[in-house]
XYZ file of C-alpha atoms in Angstrom:
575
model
C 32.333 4.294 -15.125
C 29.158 2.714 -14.752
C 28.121 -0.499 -16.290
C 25.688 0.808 -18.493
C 25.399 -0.134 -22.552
C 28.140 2.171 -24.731
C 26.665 3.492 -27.669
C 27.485 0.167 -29.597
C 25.630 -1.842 -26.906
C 22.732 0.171 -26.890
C 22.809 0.186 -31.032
C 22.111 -3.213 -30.864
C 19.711 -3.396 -27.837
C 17.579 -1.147 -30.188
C 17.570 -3.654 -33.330
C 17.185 -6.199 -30.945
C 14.058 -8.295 -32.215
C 11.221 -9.067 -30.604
C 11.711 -12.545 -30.209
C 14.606 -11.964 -27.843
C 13.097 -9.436 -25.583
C 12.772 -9.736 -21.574
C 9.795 -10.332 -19.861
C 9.049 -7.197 -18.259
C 9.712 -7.959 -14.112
C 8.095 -6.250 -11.286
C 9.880 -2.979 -9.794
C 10.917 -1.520 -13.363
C 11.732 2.192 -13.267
C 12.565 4.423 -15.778
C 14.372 7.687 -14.508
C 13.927 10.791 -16.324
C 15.785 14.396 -15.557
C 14.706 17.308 -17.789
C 15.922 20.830 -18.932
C 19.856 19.899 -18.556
C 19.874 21.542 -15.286
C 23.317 21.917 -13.298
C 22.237 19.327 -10.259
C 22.053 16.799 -12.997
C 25.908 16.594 -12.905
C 26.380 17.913 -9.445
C 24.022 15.570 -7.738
C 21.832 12.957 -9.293
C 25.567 12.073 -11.570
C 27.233 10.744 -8.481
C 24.514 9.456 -6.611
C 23.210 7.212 -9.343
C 26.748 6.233 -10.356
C 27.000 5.090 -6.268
C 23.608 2.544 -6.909
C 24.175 1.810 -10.139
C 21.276 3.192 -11.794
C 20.224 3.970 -15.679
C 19.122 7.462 -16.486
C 17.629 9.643 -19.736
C 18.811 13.529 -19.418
C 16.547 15.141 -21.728
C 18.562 18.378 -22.690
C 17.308 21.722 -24.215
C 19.200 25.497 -24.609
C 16.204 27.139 -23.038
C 15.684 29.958 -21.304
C 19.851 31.465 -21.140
C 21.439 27.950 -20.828
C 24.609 29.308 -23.504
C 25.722 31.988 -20.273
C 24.040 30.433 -17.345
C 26.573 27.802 -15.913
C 25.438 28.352 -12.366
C 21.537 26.735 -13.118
C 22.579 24.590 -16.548
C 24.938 22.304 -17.344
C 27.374 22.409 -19.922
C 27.929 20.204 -23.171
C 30.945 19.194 -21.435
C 29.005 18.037 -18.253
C 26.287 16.453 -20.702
C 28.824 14.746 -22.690
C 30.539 12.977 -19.766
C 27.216 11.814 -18.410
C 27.229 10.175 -21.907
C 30.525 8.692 -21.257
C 29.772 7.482 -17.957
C 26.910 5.207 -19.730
C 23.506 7.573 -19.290
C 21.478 8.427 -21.858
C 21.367 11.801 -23.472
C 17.560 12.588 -24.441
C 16.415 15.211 -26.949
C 14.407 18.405 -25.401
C 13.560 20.495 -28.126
C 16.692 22.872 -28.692
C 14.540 25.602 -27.350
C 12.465 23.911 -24.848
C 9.391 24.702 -27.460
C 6.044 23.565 -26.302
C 4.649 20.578 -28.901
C 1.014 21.645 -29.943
C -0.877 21.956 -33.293
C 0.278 25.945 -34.150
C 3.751 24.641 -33.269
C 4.285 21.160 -34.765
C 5.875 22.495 -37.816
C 8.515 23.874 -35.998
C 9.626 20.318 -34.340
C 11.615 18.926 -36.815
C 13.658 21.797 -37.036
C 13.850 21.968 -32.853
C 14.488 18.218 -32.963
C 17.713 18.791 -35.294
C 19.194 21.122 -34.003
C 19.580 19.404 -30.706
C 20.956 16.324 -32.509
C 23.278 18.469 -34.272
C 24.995 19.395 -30.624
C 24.969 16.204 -29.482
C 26.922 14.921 -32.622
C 29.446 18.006 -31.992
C 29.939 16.422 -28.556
C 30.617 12.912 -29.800
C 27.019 12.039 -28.069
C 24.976 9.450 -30.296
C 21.895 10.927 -32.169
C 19.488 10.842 -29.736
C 16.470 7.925 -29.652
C 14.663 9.043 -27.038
C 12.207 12.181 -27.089
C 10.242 14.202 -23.765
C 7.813 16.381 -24.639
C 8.489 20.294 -23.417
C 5.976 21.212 -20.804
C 4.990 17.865 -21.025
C 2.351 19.409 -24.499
C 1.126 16.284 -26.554
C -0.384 16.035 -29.826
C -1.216 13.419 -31.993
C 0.438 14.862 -35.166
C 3.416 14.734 -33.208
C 4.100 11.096 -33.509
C 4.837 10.688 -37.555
C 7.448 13.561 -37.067
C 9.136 12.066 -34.111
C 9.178 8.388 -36.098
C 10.482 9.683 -38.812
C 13.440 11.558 -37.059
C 14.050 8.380 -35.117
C 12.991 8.431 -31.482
C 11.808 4.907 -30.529
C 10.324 6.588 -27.392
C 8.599 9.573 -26.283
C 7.467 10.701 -22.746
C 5.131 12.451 -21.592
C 3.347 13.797 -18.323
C 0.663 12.890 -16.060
C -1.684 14.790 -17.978
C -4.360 14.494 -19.384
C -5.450 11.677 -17.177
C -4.774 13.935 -14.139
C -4.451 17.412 -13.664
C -0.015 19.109 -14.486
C -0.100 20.636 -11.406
C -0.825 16.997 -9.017
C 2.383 15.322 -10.352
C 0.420 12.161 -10.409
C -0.067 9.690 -13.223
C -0.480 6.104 -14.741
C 2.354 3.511 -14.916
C 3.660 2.611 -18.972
C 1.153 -0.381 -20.336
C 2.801 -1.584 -23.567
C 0.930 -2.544 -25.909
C -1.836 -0.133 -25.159
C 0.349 3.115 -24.848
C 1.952 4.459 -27.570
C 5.837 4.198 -27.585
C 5.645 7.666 -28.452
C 3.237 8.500 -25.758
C 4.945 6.731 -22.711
C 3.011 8.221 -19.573
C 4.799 9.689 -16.361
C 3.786 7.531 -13.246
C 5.039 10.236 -10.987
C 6.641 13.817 -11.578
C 8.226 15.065 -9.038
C 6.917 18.481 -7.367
C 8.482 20.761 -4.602
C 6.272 19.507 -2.065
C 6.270 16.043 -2.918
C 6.903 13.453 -0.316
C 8.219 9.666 -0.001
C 4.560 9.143 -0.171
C 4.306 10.496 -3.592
C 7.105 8.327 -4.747
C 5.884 4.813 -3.491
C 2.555 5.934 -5.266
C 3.953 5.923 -7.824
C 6.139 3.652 -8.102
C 3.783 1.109 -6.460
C 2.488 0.808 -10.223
C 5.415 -1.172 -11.478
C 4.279 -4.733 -11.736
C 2.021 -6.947 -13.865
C 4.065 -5.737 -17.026
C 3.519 -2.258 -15.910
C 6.602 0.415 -16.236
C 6.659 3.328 -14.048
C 8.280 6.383 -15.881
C 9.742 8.717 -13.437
C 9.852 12.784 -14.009
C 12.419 14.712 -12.362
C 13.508 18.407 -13.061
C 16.824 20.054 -11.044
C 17.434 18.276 -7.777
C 17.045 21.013 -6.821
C 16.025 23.036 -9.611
C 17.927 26.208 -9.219
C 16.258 28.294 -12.494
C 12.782 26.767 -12.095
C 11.653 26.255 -8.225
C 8.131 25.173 -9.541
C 9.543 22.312 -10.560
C 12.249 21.662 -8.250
C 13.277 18.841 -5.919
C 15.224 19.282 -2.663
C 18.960 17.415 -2.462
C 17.983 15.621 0.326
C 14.329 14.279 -0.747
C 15.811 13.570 -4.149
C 18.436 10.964 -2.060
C 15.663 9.848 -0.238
C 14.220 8.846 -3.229
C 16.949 6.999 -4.116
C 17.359 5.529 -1.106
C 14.037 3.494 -1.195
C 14.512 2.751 -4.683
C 18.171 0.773 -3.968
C 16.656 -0.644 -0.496
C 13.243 -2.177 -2.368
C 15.560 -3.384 -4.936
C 13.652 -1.712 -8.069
C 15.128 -2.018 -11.481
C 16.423 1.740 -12.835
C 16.626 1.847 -16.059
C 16.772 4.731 -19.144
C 13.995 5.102 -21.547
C 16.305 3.510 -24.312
C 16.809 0.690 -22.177
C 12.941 0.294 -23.039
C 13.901 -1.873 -26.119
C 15.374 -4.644 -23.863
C 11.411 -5.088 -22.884
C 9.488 -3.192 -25.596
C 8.914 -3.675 -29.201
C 9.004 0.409 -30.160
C 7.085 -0.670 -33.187
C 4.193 -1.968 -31.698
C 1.826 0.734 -31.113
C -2.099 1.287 -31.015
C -4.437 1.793 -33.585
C -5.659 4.850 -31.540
C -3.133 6.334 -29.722
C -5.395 8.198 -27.194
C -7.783 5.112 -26.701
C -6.344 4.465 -23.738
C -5.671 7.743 -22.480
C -9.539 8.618 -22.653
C -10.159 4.901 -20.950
C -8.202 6.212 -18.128
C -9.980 9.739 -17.451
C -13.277 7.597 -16.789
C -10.956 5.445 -14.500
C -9.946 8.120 -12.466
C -13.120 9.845 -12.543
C -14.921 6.297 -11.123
C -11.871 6.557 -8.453
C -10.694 2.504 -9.966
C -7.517 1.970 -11.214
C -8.579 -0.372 -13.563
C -6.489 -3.961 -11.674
C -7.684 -6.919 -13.432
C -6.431 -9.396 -11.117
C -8.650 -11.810 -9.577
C -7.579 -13.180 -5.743
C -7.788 -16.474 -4.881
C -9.346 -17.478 -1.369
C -7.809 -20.663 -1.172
C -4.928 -22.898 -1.007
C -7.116 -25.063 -3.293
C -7.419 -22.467 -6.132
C -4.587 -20.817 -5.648
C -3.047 -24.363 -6.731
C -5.499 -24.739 -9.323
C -4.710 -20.833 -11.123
C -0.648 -21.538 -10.824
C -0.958 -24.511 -12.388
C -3.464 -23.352 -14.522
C -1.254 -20.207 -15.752
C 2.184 -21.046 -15.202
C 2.121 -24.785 -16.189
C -0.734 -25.358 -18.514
C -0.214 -21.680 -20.295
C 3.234 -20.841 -19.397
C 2.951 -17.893 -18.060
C 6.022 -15.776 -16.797
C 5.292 -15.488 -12.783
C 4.856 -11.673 -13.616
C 2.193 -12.493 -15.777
C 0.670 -15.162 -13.479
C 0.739 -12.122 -10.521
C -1.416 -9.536 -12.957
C -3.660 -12.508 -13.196
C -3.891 -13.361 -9.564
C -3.206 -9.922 -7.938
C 0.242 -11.049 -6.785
C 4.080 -10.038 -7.303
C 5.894 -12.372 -9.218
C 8.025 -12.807 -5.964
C 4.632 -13.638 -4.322
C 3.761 -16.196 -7.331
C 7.328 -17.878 -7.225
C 6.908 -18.163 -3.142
C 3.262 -19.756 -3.751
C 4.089 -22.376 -6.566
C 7.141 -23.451 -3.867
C 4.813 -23.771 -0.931
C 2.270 -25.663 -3.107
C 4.536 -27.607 -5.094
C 3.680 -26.449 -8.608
C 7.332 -26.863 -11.068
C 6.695 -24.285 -14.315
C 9.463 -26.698 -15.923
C 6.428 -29.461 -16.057
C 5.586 -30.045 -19.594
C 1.719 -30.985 -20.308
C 1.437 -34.091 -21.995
C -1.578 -34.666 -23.653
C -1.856 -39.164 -25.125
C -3.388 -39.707 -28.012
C -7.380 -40.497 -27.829
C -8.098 -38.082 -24.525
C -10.062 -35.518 -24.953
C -9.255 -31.876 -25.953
C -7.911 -29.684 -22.569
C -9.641 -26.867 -22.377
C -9.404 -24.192 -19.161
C -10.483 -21.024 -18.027
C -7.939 -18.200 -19.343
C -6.420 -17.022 -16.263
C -6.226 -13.439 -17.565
C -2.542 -11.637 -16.962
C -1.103 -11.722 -20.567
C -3.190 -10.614 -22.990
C -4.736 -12.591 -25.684
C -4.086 -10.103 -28.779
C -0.803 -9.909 -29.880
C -2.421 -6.324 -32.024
C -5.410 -4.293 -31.802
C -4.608 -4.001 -27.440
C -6.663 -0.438 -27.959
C -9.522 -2.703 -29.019
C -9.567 -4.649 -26.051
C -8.602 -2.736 -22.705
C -8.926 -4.389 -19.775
C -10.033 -7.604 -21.330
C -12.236 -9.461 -18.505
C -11.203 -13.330 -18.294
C -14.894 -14.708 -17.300
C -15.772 -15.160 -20.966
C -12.284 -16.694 -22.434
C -11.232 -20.298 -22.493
C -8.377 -21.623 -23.986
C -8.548 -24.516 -26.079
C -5.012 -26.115 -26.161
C -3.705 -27.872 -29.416
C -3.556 -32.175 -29.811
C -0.171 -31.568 -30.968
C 2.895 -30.936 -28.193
C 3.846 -27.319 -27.672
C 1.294 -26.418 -29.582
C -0.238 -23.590 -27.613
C -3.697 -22.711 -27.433
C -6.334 -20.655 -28.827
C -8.016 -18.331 -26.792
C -12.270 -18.508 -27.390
C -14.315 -15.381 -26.268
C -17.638 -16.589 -25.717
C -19.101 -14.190 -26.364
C -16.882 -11.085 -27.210
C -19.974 -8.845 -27.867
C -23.714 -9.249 -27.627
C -25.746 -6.136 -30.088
C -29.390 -6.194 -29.681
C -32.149 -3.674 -31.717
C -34.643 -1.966 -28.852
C -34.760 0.709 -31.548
C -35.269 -0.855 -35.209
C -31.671 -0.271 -36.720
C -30.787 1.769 -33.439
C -28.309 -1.530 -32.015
C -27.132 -1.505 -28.520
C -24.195 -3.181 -27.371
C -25.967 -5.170 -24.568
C -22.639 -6.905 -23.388
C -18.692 -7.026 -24.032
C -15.726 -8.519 -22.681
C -13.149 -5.725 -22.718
C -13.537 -1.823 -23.121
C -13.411 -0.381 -26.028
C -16.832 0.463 -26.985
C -19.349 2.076 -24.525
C -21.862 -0.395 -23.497
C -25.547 0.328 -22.612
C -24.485 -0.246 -18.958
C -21.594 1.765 -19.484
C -24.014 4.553 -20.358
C -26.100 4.569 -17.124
C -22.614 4.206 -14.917
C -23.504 0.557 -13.929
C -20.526 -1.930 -12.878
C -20.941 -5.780 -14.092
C -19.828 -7.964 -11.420
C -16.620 -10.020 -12.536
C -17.555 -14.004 -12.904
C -15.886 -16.986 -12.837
C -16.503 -20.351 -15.247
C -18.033 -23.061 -13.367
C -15.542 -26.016 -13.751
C -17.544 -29.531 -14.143
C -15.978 -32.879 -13.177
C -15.815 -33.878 -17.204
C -13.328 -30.996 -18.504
C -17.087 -28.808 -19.537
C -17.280 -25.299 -18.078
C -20.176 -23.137 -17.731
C -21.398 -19.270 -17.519
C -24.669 -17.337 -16.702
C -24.751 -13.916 -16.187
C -27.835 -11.935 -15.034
C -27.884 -8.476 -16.528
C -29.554 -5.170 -14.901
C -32.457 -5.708 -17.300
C -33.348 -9.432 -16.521
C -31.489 -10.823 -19.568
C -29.321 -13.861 -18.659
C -26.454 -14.841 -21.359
C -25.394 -18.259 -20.841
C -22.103 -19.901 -22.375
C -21.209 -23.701 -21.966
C -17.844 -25.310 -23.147
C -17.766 -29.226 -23.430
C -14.373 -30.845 -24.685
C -14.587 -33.620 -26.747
C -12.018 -36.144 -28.503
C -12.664 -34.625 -31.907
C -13.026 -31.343 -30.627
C -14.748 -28.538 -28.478
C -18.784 -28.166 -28.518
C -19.804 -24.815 -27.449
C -23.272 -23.668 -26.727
C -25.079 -19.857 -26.448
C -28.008 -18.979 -24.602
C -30.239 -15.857 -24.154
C -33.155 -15.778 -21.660
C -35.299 -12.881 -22.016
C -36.540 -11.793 -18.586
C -37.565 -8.747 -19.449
C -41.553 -7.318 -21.230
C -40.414 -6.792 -24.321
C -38.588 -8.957 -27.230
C -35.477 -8.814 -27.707
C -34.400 -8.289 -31.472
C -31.820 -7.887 -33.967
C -29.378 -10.208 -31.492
C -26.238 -10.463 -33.312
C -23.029 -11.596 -31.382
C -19.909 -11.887 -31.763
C -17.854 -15.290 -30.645
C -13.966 -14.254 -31.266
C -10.986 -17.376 -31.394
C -7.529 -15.219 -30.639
C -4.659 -17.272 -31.999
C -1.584 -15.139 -30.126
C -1.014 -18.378 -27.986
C -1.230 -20.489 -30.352
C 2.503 -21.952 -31.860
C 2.556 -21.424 -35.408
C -0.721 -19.239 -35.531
C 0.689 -15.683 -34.967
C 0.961 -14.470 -38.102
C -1.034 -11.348 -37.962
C -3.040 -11.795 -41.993
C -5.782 -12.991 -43.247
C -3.841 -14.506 -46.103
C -3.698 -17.780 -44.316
C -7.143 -18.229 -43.301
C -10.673 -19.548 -45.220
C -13.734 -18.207 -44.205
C -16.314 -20.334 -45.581
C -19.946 -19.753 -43.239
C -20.815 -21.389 -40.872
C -17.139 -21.852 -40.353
C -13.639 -19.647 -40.143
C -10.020 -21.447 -40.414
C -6.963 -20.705 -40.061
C -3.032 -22.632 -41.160
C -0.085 -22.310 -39.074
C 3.523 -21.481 -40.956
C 3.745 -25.582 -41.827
C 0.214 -24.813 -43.941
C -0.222 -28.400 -42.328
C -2.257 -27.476 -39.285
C -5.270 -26.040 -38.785
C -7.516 -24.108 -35.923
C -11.337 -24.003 -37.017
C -14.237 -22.907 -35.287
C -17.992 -22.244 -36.256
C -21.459 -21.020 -35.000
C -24.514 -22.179 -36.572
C -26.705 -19.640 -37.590
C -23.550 -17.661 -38.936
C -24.156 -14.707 -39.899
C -20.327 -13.661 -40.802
C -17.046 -15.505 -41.259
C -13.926 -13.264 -40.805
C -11.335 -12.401 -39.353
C -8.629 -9.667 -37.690
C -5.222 -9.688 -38.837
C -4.222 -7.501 -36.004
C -5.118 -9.452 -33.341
C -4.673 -11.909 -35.212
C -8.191 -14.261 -34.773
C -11.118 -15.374 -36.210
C -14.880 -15.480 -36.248
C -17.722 -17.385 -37.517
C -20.216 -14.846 -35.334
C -24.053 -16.008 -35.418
C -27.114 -14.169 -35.335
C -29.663 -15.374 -32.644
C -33.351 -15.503 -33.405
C -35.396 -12.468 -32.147
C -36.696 -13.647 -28.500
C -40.013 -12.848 -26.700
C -40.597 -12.437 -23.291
C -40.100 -15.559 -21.033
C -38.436 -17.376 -24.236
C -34.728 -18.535 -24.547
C -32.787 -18.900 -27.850
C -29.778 -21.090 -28.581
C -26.964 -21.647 -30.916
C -24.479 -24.359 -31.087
C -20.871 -23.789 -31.697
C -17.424 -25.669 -32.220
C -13.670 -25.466 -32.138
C -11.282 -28.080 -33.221
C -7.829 -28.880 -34.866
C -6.814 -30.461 -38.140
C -3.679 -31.638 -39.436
C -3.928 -31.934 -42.882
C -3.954 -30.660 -47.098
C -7.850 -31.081 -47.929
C -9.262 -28.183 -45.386
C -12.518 -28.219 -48.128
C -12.706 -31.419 -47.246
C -12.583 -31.301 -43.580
C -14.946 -28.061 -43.370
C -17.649 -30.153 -45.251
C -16.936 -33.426 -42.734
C -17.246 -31.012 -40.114
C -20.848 -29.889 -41.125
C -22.398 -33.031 -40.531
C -20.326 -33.584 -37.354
C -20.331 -29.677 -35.390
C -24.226 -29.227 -35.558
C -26.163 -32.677 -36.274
């Protein structure tokens, strides 16, 4: 029998919270088999048992599965893959597509399925994949509500059914009950196809895996030869990849986190593959020198898994690990920070992101505008300030454009004419300060300058106006994420004061405090979500030739009297 979870195991990997999950490591697969066909038990059962490898058989009665033993498995064969530790995944108990005329019939499909699998002493199924690989959106309350914890689905609509090709799991952005297939196996597919895919597993990425018969001896549309299927396998036990079933998700995954918009990020991807970028965030060094400076920067100073510190630097954690060695950088090294030095603040290196909610928000959140500004107290984290999140300007009286932002989410006016912003990098400055000007198509420079200071963190916002005309109705907005910061995380609204020009926030103790302000403030508030806060100023209207400034400010308090301090701190954050 394999070593896989028994059904108690995996009952408690599933309420297993999120506090105690596993960083996600590079070279995760999850292995998928659909329609219950008979090479499930024939072939991929004893090869997988020989490598030790997790699977999900999604299982379905289509098509003449009750009298066709040659091409389908049995509920005996499906119930002794149960036994020898795989998972048993529900299929729809007629292989029924999922679409809007048919979603009332899913509950009824999804039953009836668990209602064999209990006959067969098979737990109730947790994980779902979609028939035909057929999505909606209406889909996902039913499925919740009948308890899958995770759905998958295919390729599509990113890329085309029929090219078996796909994007690798992102969680966090996709929805648990919209996992995507990195790869789905095809007739003619190749070990090409497979290392494509499966290439995608790192920086906290999951590639899902698609298989149908191997071979497929009802459905050769679909099907995989015996001997390409153990070549498969083969490269997957000689790279050493991780094979997991979907349940197995929960080790990694928080099933209950999910995006506000479940298709955000499946529409962010189309205009990825239709700009031929696959949307890598990572930034490589080109020296010894900052390579030094980014590991120390991510895995010391924000202690960052070396998975994360790879997504940030374009390396595999192996790579990471092999580079801190070399350079002599120990993640065990504890910041200290003495009383009377100035605040630390450093360029975020990018690689985890900085919202623990609202990810659909924020794709691809670029790291040139973030610093971190790390707490006076020890271990206590760091707030993450976006400076700026999002510039709006008025070239059409109350027409606004989004003129710049740090992530995708929203189209931008460059995003409109299908212009790429170069990726930047802070300047660093000998006295902690860091500094940012960037040039847009249309002659407007945005500048952003950090200074640390003993009582806190002095920031400063420029616009230049290169351009003919004025720029007006300027309104940006200047985002503090507290996911990173200890105590902070709470994801309400209930613990924070918004009181213009500043926003504030208490950790769990109610006896420490993150504030920040912009003068000029045209809004204090915040995001639960994310959670964070704001205190987001409106810049004067600009003429040609003419630049406009705000001042702005981030520092901590341990304390009762926040009125108190918030008043001090008007005097003190813009004399």
């Amino acid at each position: 029998m394999l070593r896989h979870a028994t059904a108690l195991v995996t009952l408690l990997a599933l309420a297993t919270s999120a506090l105690t999950r596993e960083p996600i490591p590079d070279r995760l697969v999850v292995l998928t088999f659909d329609d219950a066909s008979k090479s499930h038990y024939t072939v991929a059962r004893p090869l997988l048992m020989k490598h030790k490898f997790g699977a999900t058989f999604f299982v379905t009665e289509g098509w003449d599965f009750a009298t066709n033993q040659k091409d389908y498995m049995t509920w005996g064969e499906i119930a002794q893959l149960h036994k020898d530790g795989f998972e048993i995944g529900n299929h729809t108990i007629d292989h029924k597509s999922v679409t809007d005329k048919t979603i009332r019939d899913l509950p009824a499909q999804i039953k009836a399925i668990n209602a064999r699998c209990k006959e067969h002493g098979i737990p109730q199924p947790v994980s779902f994949a979609y028939p035909g690989n057929a999505i909606t959106k209406d889909a996902l309350p039913v499925l919740k509500d009948l308890g899958i914890r995770f759905a998958r689905r295919g390729g599509a609509p990113e890329y085309p059914y029929k090219d078996g090709r796909g994007f690798a799991y992102e969680p966090g952005l996709d929805h648990p009950l919209l996992v995507p297939t990195a790869g789905d196996a095809r007739p003619n597919w190749t070990l090409d196809d497979l290392k494509l895919a499966v290439a995608q597993a790192k920086h906290g990425k999951i590639a899902v895996l698609q298989f149908h018969g191997v071979p497929d001896t009802a459905h050769d549309w679909v099907t995989t030869k015996k001997e390409q299927f153990e070549a498969f396998v083969k490269y997957l036990a000689d790279e050493k990849f991780t094979v997991i079933a979907m349940r197995d998700l929960a080790k990694f995954v928080d099933p209950e986190v999910a995006p506000a918009d479940p298709f955000g990020v499946i529409e962010d991807r189309k205009k990825l593959v239709e700009a031929k970028r696959d949307g890598s965030a990572g930034r490589p060094t080109k020296s010894d020198s900052e390579l030094r400076y980014w590991l120390d920067n991510a895995l010391v100073q924000h202690r960052f898994t070396t998975t994360e510190t790879g997504a940030a630097l374009d390396l595999t954690a192996d790579e990471v690990t092999a580079a801190a060695k070399r350079l002599g950088i120990d993640p065990a090294k504890r910041p200290e920070q003495k009383p009377g030095d100035a605040l630390v603040v450093l360029p975020y290196p990018g690689g985890r992101h900085p919202r623990i909610g609202f990810r659909d928000g924020a794709i691809r959140p670029q790291r040139e505008t973030k610093v971190s500004a790390f707490a006076p107290w020890n271990d206590g984290g760091y707030a993450v300030a976006d400076a700026p999140e999002a510039v709006w300007f008025e070239p059409t009286p109350k027409k606004p454009e989004l003129l710049y932002l740090a992530h995708t989410h929203v189209p931008t006016t460059w995003d409109r004419q299908k212009i790429a912003l170069d990726p930047l990098e802070w300047t660093r400055g000998k006295d902690g300060s860091l500094a940012l000007e960037r040039t847009l198509p249309n002659k407007v420079t945005l500048m952003s300058k950090v200074v640390p200071g003993k009582d806190g963190v002095r920031m400063e916002f420029r616009v230049t106006n290169g351009t003919d005309q004025a720029l007006t109705g300027l309104r940006v907005q200047m985002c503090v994420m507290l996911a990173g910061l200890t105590g902070f995380d709470k994801q309400t609204n209930d613990n924070k004061v918004f009181a213009a020009p500043f926003a504030a926030c208490k950790d769990a103790t109610g006896k420490r405090w993150v504030i920040t302000g912009w003068e000029q403030c045209g809004r204090a508030w915040g995001n639960p979500p994310c959670p964070c806060l704001h205190a987001d100023p409106v810049v004067e209207d600009c003429p040609p030739g003419q630049t406009k400034a705000v001042r702005g400010w981030l520092s901590f308090y341990e304390g009762a009297d926040i009125d108190s301090e918030l008043k001090r701190l008007k005097a003190v954050a813009f004399p």
